[in-house]
Structure formats: C-alpha cells, structure tokens
Short mmCIF file of C-alpha atoms in Angstrom, two decimals:
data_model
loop_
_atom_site.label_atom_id
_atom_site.label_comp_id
_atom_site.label_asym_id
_atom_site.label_seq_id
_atom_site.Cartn_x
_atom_site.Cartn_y
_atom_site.Cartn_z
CA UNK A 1 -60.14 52.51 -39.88
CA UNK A 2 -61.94 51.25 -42.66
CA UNK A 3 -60.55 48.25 -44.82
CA UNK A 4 -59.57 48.64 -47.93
CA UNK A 5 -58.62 45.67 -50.89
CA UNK A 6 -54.81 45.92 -51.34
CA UNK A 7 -53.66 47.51 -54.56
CA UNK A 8 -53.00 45.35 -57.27
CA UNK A 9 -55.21 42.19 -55.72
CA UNK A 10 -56.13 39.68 -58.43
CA UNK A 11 -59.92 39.79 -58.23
CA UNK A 12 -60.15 35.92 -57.80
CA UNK A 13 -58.44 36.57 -54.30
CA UNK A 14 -61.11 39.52 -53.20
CA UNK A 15 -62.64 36.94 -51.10
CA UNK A 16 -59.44 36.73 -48.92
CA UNK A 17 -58.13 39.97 -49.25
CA UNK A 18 -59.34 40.90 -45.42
CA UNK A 19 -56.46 38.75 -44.65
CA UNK A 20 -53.64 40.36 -46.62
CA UNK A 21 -50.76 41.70 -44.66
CA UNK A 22 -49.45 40.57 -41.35
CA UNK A 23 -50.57 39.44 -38.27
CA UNK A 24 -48.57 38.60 -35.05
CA UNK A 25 -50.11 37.12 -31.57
CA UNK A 26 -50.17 34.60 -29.27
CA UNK A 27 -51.49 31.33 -28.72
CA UNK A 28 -52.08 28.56 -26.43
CA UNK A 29 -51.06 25.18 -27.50
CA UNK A 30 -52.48 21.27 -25.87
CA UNK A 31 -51.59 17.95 -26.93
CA UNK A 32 -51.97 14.42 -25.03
CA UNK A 33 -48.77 13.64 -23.65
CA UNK A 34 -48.02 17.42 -23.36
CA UNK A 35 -48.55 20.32 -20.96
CA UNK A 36 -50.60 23.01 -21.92
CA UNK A 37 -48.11 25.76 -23.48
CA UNK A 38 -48.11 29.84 -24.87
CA UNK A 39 -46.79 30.55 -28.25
CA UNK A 40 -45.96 34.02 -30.05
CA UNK A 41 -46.80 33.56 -33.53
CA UNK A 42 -46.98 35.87 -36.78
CA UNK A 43 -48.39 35.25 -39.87
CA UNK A 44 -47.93 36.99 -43.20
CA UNK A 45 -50.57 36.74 -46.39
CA UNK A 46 -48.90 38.14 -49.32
CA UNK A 47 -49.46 38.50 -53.09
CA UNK A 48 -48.21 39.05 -56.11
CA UNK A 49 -51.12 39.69 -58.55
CA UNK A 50 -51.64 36.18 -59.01
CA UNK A 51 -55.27 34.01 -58.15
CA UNK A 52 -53.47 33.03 -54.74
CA UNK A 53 -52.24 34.42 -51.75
CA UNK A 54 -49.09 33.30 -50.26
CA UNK A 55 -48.83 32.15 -46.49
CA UNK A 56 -46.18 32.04 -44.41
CA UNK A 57 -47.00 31.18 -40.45
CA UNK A 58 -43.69 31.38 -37.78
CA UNK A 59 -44.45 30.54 -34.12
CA UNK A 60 -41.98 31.00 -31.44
CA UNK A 61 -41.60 29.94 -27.54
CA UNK A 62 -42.19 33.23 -25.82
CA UNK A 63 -40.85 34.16 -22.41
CA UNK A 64 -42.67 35.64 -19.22
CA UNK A 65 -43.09 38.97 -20.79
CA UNK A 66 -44.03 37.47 -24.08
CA UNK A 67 -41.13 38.17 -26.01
CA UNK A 68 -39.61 35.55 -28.65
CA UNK A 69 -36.89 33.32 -27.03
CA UNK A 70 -36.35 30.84 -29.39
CA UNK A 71 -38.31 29.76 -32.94
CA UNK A 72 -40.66 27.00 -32.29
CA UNK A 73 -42.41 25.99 -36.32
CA UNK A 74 -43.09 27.56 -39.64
CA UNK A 75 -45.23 26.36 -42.51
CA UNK A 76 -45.61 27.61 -45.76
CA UNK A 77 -48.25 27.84 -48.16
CA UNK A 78 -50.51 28.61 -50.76
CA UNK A 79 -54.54 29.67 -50.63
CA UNK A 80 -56.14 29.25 -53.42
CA UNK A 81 -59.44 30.48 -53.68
CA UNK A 82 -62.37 28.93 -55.99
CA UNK A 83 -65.67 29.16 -57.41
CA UNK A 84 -68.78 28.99 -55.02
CA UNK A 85 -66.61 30.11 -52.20
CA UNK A 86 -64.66 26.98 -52.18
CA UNK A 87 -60.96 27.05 -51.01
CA UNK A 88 -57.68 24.72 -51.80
CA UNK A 89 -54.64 25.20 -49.57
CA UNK A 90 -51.39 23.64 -49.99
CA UNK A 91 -48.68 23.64 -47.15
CA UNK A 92 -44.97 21.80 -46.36
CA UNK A 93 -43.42 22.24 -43.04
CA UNK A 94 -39.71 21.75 -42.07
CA UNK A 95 -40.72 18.89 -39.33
CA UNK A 96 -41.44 16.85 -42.77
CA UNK A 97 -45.02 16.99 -43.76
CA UNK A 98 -47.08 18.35 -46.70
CA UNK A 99 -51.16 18.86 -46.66
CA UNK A 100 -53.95 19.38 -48.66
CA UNK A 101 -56.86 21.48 -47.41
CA UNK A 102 -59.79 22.04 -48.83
CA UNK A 103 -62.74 24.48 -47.39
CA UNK A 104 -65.06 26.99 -47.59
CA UNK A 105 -65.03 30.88 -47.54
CA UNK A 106 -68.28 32.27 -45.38
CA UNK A 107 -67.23 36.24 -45.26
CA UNK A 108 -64.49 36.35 -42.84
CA UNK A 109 -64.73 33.03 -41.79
CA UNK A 110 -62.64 30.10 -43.42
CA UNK A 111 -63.24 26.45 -42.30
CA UNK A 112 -60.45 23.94 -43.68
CA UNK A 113 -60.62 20.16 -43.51
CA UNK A 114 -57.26 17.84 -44.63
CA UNK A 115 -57.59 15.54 -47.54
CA UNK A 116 -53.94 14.42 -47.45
CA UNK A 117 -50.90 14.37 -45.25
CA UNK A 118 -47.48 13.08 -46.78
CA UNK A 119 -44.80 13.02 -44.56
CA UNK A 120 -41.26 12.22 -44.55
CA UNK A 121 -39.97 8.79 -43.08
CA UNK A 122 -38.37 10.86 -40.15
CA UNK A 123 -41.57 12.75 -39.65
CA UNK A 124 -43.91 12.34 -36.77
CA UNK A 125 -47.01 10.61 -37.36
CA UNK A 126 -49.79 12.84 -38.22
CA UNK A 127 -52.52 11.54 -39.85
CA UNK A 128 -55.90 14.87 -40.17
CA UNK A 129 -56.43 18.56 -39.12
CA UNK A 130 -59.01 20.75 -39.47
CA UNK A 131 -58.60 24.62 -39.04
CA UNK A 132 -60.78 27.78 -38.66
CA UNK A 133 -60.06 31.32 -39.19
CA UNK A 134 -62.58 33.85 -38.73
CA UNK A 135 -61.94 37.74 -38.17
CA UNK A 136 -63.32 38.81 -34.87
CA UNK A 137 -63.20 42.19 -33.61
CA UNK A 138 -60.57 43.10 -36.45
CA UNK A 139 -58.33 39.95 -34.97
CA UNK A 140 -57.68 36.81 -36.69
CA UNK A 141 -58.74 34.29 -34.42
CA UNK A 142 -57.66 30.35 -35.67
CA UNK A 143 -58.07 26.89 -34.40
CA UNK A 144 -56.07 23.54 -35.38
CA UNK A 145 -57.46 20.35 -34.51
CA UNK A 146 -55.44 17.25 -35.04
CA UNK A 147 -55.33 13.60 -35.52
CA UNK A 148 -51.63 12.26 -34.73
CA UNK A 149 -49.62 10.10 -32.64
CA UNK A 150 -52.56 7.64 -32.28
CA UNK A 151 -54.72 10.05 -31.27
CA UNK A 152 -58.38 10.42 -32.17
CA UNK A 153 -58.98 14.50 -34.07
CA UNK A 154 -58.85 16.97 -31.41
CA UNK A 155 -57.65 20.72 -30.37
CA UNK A 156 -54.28 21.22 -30.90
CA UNK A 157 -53.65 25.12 -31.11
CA UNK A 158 -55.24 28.16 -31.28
CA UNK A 159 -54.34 32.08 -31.61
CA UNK A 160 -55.50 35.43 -31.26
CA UNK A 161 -53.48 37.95 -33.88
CA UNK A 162 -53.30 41.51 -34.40
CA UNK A 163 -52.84 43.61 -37.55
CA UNK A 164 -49.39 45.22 -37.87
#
C-alpha cells in the first residue's frame, strides 16, 4: 500500500510524516548490571496541524506469548523539525528526567544525539543517549544508546515496530 501524507499535516512536518500514526513491537533491552530482557512497546506520532509532531512511547514487560503483563516506561514528547533537515526533540519521563535532542533527518532515517539531561533529585543517574530511527521494510526500527550509572555511552534498547 502506498503511503500517503496525513490530511491536514503542517508542511514543516512533511519530512516526518512517514512516521505519523502508531506503531507497536517488541524489543530487546541490555544494561551492565542487568540481564538481557524483551519488551512490547507502542509508539504513537500524532498531530494537530501544528510545525511538530507529538510523541508518546509506552513499553511494557511482555509474557511468553508476548502479551502485555505489566507497564514497564513511557516518555513523552515533542519533534520538531527544522531547516536543512535539522531536528529538535524535547522529552520528560515519569522516572524523573527531561532531554534535549537534537539531529538530523536523512529520508527515513533520524539520528538524535542528547544535549541535556535534567533530572529529578530522586532520579537515576543518567548522564547522554543517542537514538536512531530509520524505516526498514515499512517497520520502524530504533536504537538507544546510553551513558548512566557510571557507565561509558553504550546500547541500551532497541525495537522492531509495526504499523497499526
């Protein structure tokens, strides 16, 4: 099926609109001091005729059958697209932390790099990320790399996602 832009897309967001609507998965998730573990996740980019799509991610502990047992994150968001492909994200969590991303738009590919990370004083310590999205096979496929807990920037997460 071909793709279409979404009725009533700001122009300024064409860039993104291949990720408009939602997308729900699962990933694999690696940390030092943890065991490798699977994730269900889904992942909703909305809008509302303004120069930014809204993002909301939800990931969930998923059983043997891969069914949702129990919520495991959310973070929420804006993506904010610029000139000369350029992209600003802004996201808060409910563990206690707030980032600033900024990246670059390459067709369906988005690379994102922190350039802050506030967190609360009862937040873990998390310190850089860096994320990738790219569509693949009409999938969104994403990485998260992360500095935190002492630890040096490295693979965190990552996701396959389907269309629904």
């Amino acid at each position: 099926m071909p793709f279409e832009i979404p009725d009533g897309l700001n122009p300024a967001v064409n860039r993104l609109a291949w990720l408009v609507g939602r997308w729900e998965g699962t990933g694999k998730g690696v940390y030092p001091g943890t065991e490798e573990f699977d994730f269900g996740q889904q992942i909703d980019f909305a809008h509302n005729g303004g120069d930014f799509l809204h993002y909301l991610s939800q990931t969930f502990e998923v059983d043997e059958e891969g069914k949702a047992v129990r919520p495991l994150s959310m973070e929420t968001g804006f993506w904010r697209p610029q000139p000369d492909d350029a992209l600003e994200v802004v996201m808060c969590h409910p563990a206690g932390y707030a980032e600033v991303w900024y990246g670059k738009i390459t067709g369906a590919k988005i690379e994102l790099t922190t350039d802050a990370v506030v967190r609360t004083s009862s937040a873990d310590e998390y310190t850089a990320g860096q994320r990738l999205y790219g569509l693949v096979e009409g999938d969104l496929l994403w990485t998260f790399d992360k500095a935190a807990g002492g630890h040096p920037l490295q693979n965190h997460l990552w996701a396959r996602l389907r269309r629904v």
